[in-house]
CSV table of C-alpha atoms in Angstrom, one decimal:
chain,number,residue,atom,x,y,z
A,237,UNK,CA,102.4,149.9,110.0
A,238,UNK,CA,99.5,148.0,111.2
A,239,UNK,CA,99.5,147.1,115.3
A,240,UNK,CA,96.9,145.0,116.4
A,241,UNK,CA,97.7,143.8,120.1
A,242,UNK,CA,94.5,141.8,120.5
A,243,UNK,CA,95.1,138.8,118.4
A,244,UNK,CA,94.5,135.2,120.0
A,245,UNK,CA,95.9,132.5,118.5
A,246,UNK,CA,92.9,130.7,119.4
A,247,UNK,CA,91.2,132.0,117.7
A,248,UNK,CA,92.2,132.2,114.4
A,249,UNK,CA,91.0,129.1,111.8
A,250,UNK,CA,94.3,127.6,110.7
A,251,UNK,CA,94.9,128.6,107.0
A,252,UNK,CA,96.6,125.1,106.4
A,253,UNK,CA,95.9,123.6,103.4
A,254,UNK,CA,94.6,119.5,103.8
A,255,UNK,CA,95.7,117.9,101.1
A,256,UNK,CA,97.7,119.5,98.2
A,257,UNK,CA,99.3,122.8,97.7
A,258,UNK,CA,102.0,123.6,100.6
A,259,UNK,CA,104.9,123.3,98.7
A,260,UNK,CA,103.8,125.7,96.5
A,261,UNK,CA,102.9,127.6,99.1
A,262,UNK,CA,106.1,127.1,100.3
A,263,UNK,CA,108.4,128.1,97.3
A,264,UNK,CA,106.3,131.5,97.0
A,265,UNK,CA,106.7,132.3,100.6
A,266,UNK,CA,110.6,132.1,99.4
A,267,UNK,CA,110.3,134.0,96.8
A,268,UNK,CA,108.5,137.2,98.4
A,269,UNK,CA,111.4,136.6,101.4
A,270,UNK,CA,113.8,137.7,98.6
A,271,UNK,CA,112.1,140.2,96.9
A,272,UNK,CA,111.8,141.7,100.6
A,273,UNK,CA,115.6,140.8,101.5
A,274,UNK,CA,116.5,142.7,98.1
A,275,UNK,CA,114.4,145.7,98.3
A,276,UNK,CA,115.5,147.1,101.2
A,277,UNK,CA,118.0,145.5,103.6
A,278,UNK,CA,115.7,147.1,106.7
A,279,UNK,CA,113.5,144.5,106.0
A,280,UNK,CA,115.3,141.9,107.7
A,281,UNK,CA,113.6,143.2,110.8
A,282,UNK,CA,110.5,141.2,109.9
A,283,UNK,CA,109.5,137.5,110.4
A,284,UNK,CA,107.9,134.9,107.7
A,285,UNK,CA,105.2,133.1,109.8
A,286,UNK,CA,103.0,130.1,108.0
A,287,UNK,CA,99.9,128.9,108.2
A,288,UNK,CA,98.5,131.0,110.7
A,289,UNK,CA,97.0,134.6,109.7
A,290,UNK,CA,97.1,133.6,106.1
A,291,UNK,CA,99.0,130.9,104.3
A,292,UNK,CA,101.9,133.5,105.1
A,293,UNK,CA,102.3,136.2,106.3
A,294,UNK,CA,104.8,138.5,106.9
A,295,UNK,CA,104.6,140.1,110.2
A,296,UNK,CA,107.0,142.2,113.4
A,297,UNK,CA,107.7,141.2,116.3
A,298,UNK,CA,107.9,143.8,118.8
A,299,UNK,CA,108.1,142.8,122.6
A,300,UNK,CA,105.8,139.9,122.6
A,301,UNK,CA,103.1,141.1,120.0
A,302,UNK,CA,102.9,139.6,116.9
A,303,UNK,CA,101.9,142.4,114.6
A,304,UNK,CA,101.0,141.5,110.8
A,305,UNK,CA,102.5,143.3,107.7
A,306,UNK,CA,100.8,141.5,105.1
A,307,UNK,CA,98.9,138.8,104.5
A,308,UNK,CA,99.7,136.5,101.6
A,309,UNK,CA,97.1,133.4,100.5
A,310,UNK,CA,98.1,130.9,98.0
A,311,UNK,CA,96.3,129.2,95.5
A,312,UNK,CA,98.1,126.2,93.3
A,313,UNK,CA,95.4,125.6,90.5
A,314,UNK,CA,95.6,125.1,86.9
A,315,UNK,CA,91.8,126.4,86.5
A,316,UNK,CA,91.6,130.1,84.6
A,317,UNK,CA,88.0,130.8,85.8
A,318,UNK,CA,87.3,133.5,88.0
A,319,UNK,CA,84.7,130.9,89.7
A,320,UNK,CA,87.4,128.8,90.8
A,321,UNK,CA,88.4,131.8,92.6
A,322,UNK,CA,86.0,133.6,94.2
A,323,UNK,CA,85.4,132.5,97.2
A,324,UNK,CA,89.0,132.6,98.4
A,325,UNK,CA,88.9,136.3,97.3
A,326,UNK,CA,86.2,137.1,99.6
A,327,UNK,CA,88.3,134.9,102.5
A,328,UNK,CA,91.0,136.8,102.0
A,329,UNK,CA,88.8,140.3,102.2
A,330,UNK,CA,87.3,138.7,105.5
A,331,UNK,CA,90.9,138.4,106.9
A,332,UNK,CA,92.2,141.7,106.1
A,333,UNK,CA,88.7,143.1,107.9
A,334,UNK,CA,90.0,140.2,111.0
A,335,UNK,CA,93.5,141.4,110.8
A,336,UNK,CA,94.0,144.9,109.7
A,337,UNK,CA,98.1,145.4,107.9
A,338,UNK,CA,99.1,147.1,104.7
A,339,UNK,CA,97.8,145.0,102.3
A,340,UNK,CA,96.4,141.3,101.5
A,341,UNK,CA,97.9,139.8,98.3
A,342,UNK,CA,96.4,136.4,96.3
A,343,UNK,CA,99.2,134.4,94.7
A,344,UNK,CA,98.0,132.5,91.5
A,345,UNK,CA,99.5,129.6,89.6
A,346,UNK,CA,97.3,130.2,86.4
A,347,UNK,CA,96.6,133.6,84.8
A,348,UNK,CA,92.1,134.0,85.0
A,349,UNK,CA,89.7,134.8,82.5
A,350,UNK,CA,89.3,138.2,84.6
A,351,UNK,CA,92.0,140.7,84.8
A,352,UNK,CA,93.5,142.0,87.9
A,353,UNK,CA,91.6,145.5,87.4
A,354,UNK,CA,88.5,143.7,86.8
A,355,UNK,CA,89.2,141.6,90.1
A,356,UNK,CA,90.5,144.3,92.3
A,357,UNK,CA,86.9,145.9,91.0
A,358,UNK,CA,85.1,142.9,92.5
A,359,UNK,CA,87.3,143.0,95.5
A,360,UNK,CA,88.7,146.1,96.1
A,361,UNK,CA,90.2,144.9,99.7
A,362,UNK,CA,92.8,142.8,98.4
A,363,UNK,CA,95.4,142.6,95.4
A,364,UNK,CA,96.7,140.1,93.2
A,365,UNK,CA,100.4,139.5,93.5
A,366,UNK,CA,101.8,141.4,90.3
A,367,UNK,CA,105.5,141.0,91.2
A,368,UNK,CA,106.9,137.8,89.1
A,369,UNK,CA,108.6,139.6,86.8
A,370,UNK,CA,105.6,142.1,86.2
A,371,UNK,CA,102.9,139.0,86.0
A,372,UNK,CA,100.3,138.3,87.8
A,373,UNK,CA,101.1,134.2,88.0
A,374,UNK,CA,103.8,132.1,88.5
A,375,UNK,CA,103.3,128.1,87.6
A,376,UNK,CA,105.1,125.9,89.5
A,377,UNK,CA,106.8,124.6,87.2
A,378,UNK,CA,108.5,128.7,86.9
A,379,UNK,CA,108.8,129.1,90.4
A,380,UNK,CA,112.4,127.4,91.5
A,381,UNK,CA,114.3,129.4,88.7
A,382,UNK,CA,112.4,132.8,89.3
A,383,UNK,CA,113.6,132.1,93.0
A,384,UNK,CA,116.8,131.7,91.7
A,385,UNK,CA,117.2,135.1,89.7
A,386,UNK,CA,116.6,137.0,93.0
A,387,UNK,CA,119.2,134.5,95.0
A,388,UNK,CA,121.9,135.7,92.1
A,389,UNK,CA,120.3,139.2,92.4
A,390,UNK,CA,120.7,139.0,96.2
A,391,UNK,CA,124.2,137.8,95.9
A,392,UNK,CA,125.1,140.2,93.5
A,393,UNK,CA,124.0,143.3,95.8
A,394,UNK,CA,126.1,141.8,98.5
A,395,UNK,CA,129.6,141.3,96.7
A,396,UNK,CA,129.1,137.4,96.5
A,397,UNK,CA,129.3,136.5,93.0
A,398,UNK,CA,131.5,133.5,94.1
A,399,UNK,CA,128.8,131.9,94.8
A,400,UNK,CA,126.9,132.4,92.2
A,401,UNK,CA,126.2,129.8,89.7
A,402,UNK,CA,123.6,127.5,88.4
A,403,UNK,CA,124.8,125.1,90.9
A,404,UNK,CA,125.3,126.9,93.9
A,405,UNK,CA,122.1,128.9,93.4
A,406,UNK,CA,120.6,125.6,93.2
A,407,UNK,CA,122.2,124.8,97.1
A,408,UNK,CA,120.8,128.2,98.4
A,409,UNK,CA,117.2,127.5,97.4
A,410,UNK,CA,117.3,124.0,98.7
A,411,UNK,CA,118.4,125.1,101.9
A,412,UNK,CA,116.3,128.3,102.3
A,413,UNK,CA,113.3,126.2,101.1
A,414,UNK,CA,114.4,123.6,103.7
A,415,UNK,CA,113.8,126.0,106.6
A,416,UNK,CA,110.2,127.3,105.4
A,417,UNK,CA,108.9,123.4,104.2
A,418,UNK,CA,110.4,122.1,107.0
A,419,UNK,CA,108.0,124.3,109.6
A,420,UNK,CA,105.1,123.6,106.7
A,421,UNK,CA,105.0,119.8,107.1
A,422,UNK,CA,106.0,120.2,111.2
A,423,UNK,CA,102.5,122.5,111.3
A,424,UNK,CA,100.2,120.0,108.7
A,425,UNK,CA,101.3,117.0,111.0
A,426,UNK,CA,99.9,118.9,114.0
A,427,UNK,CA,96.9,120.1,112.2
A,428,UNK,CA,96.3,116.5,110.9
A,429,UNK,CA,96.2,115.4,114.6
A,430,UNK,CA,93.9,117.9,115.5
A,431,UNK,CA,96.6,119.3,118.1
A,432,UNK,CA,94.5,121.7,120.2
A,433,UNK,CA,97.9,123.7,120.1
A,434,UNK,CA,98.3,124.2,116.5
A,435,UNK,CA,96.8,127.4,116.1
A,436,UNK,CA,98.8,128.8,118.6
A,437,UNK,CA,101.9,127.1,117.5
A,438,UNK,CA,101.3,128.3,114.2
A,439,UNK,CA,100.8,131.9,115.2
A,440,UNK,CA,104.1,132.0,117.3
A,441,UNK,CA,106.8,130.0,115.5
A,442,UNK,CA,108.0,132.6,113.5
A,443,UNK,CA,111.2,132.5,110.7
A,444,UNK,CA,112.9,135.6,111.0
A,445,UNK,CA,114.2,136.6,107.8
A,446,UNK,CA,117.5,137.0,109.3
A,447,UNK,CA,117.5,132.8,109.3
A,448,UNK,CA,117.7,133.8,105.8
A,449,UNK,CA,120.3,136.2,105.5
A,450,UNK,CA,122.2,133.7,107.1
A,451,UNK,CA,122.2,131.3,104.8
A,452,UNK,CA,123.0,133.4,101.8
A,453,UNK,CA,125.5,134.7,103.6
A,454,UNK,CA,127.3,131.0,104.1
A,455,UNK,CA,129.4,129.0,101.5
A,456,UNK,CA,127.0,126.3,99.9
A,457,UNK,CA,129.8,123.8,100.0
A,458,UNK,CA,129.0,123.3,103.0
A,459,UNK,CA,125.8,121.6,102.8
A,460,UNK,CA,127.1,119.1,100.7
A,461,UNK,CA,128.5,117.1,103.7
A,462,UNK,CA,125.2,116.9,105.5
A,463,UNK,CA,123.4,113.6,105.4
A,464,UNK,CA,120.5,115.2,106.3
A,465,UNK,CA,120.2,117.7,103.8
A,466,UNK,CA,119.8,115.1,101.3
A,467,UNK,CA,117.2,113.3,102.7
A,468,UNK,CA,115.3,116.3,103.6
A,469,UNK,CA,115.6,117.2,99.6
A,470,UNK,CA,114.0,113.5,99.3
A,471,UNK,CA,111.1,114.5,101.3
A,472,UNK,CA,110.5,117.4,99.9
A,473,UNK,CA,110.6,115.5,96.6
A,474,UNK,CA,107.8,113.3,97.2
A,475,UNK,CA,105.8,116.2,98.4
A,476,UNK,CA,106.3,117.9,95.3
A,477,UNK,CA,105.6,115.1,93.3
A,478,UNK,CA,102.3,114.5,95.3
A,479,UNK,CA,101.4,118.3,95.1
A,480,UNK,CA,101.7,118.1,91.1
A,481,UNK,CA,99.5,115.0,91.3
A,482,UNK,CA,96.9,116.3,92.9
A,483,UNK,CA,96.7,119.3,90.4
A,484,UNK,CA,96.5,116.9,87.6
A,485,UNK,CA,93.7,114.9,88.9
A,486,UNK,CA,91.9,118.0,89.8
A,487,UNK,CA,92.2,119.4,85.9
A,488,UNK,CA,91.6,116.0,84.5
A,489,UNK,CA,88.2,116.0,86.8
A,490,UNK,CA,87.7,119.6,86.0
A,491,UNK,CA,87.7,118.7,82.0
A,492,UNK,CA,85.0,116.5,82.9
A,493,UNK,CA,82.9,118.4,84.9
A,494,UNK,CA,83.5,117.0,87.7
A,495,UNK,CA,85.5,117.2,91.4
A,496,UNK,CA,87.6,115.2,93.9
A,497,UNK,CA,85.0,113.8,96.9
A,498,UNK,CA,86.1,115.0,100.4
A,499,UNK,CA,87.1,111.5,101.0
A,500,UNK,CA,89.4,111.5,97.9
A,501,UNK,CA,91.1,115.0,99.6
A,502,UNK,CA,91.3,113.5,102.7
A,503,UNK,CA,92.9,109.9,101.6
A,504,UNK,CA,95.7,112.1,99.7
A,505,UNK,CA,96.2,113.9,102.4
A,506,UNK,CA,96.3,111.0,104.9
A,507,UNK,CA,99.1,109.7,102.6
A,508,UNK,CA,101.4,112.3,102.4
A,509,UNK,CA,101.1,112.8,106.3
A,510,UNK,CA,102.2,109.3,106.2
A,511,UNK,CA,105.3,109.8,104.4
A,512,UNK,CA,106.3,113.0,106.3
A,513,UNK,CA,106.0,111.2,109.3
A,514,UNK,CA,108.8,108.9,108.4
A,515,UNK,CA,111.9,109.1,109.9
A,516,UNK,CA,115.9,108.8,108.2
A,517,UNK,CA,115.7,105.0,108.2
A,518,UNK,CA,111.9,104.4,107.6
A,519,UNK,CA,112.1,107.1,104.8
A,520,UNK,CA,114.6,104.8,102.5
A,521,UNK,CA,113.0,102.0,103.6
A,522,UNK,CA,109.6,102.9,102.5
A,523,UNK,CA,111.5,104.3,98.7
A,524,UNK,CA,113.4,101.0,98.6
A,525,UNK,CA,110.6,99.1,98.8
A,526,UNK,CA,109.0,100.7,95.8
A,527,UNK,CA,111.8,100.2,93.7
A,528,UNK,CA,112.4,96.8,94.4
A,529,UNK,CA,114.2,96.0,90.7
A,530,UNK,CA,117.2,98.6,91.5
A,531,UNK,CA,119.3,100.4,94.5
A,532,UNK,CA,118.4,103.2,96.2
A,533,UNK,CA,121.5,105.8,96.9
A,534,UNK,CA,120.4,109.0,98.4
A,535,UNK,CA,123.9,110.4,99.7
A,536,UNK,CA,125.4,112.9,97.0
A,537,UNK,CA,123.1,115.1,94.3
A,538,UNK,CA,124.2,113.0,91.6
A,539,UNK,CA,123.1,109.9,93.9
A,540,UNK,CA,119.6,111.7,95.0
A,541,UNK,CA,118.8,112.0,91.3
A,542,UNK,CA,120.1,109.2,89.7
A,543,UNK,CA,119.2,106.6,92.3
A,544,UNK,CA,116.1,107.7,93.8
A,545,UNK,CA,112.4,107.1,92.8
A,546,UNK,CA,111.5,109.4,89.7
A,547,UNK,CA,108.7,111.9,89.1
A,548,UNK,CA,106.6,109.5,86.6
A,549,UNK,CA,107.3,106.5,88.7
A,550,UNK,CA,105.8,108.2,92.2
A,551,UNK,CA,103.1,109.8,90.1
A,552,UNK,CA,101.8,107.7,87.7
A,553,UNK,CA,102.7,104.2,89.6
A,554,UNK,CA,102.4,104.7,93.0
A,555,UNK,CA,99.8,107.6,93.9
A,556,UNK,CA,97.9,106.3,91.2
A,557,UNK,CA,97.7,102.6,92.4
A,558,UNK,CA,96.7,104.6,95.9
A,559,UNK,CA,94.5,106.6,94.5
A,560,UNK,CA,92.5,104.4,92.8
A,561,UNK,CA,92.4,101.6,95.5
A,562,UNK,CA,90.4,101.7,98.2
A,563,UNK,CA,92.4,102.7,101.7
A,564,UNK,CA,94.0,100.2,102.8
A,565,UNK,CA,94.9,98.5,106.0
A,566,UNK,CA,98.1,99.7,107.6
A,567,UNK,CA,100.3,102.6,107.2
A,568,UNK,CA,103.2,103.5,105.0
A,569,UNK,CA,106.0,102.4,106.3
A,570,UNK,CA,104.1,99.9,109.0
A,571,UNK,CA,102.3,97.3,106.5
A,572,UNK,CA,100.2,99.0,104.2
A,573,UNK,CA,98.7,96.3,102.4
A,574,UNK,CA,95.5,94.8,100.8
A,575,UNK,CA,93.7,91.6,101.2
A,576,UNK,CA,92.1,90.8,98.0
A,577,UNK,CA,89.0,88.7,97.4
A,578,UNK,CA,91.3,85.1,97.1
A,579,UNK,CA,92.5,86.4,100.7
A,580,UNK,CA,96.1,87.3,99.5
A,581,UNK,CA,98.1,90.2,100.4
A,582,UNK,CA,99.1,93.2,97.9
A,583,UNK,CA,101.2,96.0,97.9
A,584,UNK,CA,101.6,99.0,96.0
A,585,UNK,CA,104.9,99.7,94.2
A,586,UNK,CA,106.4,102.4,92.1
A,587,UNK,CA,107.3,99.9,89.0
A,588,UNK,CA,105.9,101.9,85.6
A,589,UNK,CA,107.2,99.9,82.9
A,590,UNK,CA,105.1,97.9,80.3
A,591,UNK,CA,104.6,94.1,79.8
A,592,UNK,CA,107.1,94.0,77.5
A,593,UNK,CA,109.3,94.2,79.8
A,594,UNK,CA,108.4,91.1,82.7
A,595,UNK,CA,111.2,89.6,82.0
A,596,UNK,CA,114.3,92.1,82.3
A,597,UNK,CA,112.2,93.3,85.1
A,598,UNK,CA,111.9,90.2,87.0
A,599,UNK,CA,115.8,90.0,85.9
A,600,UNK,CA,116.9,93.3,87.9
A,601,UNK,CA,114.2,92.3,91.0
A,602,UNK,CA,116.1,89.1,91.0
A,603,UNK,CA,119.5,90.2,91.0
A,604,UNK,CA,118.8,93.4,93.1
A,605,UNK,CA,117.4,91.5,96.2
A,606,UNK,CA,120.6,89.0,95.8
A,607,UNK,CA,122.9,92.2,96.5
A,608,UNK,CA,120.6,93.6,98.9
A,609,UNK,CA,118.7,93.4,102.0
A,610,UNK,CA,115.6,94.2,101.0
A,611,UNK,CA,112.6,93.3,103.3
A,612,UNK,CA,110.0,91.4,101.4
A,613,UNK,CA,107.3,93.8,101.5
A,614,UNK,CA,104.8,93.3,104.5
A,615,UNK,CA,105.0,89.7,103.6
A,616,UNK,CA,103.4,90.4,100.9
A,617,UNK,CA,101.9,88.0,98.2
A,618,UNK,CA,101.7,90.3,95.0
A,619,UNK,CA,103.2,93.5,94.2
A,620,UNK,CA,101.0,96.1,92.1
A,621,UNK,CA,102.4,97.5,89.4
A,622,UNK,CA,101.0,100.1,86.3
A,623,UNK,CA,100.5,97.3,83.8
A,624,UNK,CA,102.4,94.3,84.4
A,625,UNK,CA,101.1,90.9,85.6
A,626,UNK,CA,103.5,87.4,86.0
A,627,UNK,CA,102.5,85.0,88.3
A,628,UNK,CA,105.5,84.7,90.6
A,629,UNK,CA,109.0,85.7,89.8
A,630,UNK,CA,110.2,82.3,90.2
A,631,UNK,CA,108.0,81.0,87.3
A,632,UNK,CA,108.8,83.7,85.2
A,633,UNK,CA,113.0,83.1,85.4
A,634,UNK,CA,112.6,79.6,85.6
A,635,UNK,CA,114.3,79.1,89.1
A,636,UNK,CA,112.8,76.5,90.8
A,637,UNK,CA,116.1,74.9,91.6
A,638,UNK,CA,118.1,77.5,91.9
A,639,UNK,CA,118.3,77.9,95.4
A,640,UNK,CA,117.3,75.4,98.4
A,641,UNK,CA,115.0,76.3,101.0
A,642,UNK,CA,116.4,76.0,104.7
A,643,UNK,CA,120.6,76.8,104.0
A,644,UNK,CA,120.2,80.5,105.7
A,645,UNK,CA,118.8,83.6,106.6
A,646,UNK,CA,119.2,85.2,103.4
A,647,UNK,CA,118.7,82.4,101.1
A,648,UNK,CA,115.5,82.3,102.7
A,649,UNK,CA,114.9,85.7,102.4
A,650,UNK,CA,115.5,85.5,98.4
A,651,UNK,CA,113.4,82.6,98.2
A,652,UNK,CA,110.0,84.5,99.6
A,653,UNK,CA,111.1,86.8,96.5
A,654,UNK,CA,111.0,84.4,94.0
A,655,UNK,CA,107.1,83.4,95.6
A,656,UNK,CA,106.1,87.2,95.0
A,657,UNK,CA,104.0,87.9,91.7
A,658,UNK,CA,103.5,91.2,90.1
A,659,UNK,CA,99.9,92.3,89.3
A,660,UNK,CA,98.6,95.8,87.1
A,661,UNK,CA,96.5,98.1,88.3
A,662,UNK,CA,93.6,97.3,86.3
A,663,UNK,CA,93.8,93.6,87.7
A,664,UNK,CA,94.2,94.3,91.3
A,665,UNK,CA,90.9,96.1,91.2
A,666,UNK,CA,89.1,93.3,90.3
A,667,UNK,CA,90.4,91.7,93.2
A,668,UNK,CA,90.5,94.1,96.3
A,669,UNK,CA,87.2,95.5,97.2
């Protein structure tokens, strides 16, 4: 084992990632925790620590050193040239020589044009992870069920078959991924600050794989009583969902020779801290408000995926209409907004549905916002959609007289509603600058 006594926190460069990636990084971080918790049950003396050393590593405590086992860096990109590469590799060499351990592994999403011989040839310090199911590469899209055939293998060793099934196995990784994302996003909000502390933070708040014993160890019924657990799984949601976007804009750009600006990275990561940074109440506040045409239930599983915003809507709606806006004033969740060129306001929503479909659309707005209390979002004037554009949704379902102004509070409420018009993507450009 590797002991090196002498590290300062200070001074190592933070490994985290600033705008795309972590919950990746996050799900293989699992993943080696249980191929270590099933290879030898000794290893439970060690402690998963992120962003720090390496994107993980895994390291001992002993006394009040820190001493690293191995280092582990992530990478979570669809490109298959060694190019892409490269200079990581040599980082990761350039670590190992920082922070001597037994061994410095690169974790890859896509399998390369170069072999891992060929590779290790180039860079003989480190390896490429080999150990997902005797590949070299896991996709993300892989990752959550080859976690799950070592949590059934893991239960399986330990005379807990009870609890294993598709469903339970399901609970297990949303919990253990829980404690890792949960420290990921905690450390990326620091880092985003600039917190002078977050390289030592970093270095010293360490998961002992024993957190994760624990858990596997613990009827998954349990979990399905916490409130918190489900809006956690929310959270971590988006994060995928932003992760996968920023992986498809990169390939898109890659397939036309070109790359994302710094600015671009940096507004994508902005966002994302943004949403991270929301609490319980502000979380379903800020999802309501993108789905403005239907409720938002986030209290059960069936609830979290029937009632919440969906993959295409987040992606191709919503980061989309941020992505190709310029940044606008406000945050989310505190009136993020744009004043356009005829000095109205405009705000981004998650709606993906075609012109075809104003009217039913306008329909469900309408009769959503009657059955609930929907804030009116950041007073705004138009909401931005994909592709659809109707002047206000008064006009569109012909209620002028359908409510007076002045009765109440909420009648009032519904009638700023009926004032809001809907605008595509392609429109609002035009208009925002």
């Amino acid at each position: 084992m590797a002991v090196n006594q002498l590290i300062d926190p200070n001074d190592i460069h933070t490994a985290a990632a600033t705008w795309s990636g972590f919950i990746y990084q996050g799900k293989v971080a699992l993943y080696h925790v249980l191929k270590l918790l099933n290879a030898d049950s000794d290893n439970v003396k060690y402690s998963l620590q992120l962003d720090s050393l390496e994107d993980f590593a895994i390291v001992e405590k002993i006394d009040d050193e820190i001493n690293p086992i191995t280092l582990h860096q992530v990478k979570a990109m669809k490109s298959a040239h060694y190019s892409s590469y490269k200079v990581a590799f040599e980082k990761l060499e350039k670590r190992i020589d920082e922070y001597p351990c037994e061994g410095a592994y690169f974790h890859m999403t896509t399998e390369t044009e170069k072999g891992v011989n060929e590779i290790k040839e180039k860079h003989p310090k480190m390896d490429i992870y080999d150990q997902y199911d005797d590949n070299c590469f896991c996709p993300l899209e892989e990752i959550d069920e080859q976690c799950g055939n070592l949590i059934s293998k893991y239960l399986r060793q330990h005379n807990l078959e009870q609890f294993d099934n598709s469903d339970t196995r399901e609970i297990f990784r949303n919990k253990l991924e829980t404690i890792i994302c949960g420290q990921i996003i905690k450390i990326h909000s620091k880092n985003h600050k600039n917190d002078v502390k977050i390289r030592e933070g970093a270095y010293h708040s360490i998961i002992p794989l024993t957190d994760f014993e624990v858990i596997l160890k613990t009827d998954p019924q349990e979990s399905l009583d916490n409130e918190d657990y489900y809006l956690f799984l929310t959270k971590e949601l988006l994060n995928q969902y932003h992760c996968e976007f920023c992986l498809e804009i990169t390939e898109e750009l890659d397939d036309k020779g070109e790359t994302l600006t710094e600015d671009e990275k940096e507004k994508l990561s902005d966002y994302l801290q943004q949403i991270n940074e929301l609490d319980k109440n502000s979380l379903l506040k800020f999802i309501q408000s993108l789905l403005p045409n239907r409720k938002v239930k986030l209290d059960t599983i069936k609830e979290l995926k029937d009632f919440n915003v969906q993959q295409d809507e987040f992606k191709d709606a919503f980061l989309q209409i941020l992505f190709e806006l310029v940044k606008p004033s406000g945050k989310i969740g505190q009136n993020l907004s744009w004043e356009g060129t005829d000095n109205l306001r405009y705000t981004a929503t998650a709606i993906n549905t075609g012109q075809a479909t104003k009217h039913k659309l306008c329909k469900r707005i309408y009769e959503n916002i009657k059955s609930t209390d929907i804030d009116v979002p950041y007073e705004s004037n138009k909401l931005i959609t994909t592709s659809i554009d109707i002047i206000s949704i008064k006009d569109e379902l012909n209620l002028q007289n359908e409510i007076s102004q002045g009765q109440n509070d909420k009648k009032n409420h519904i009638v700023k509603w009926y004032d809001i018009g809907l605008i595509s993507l392609n429109n609002a450009k035009k208009i925002i600058e």
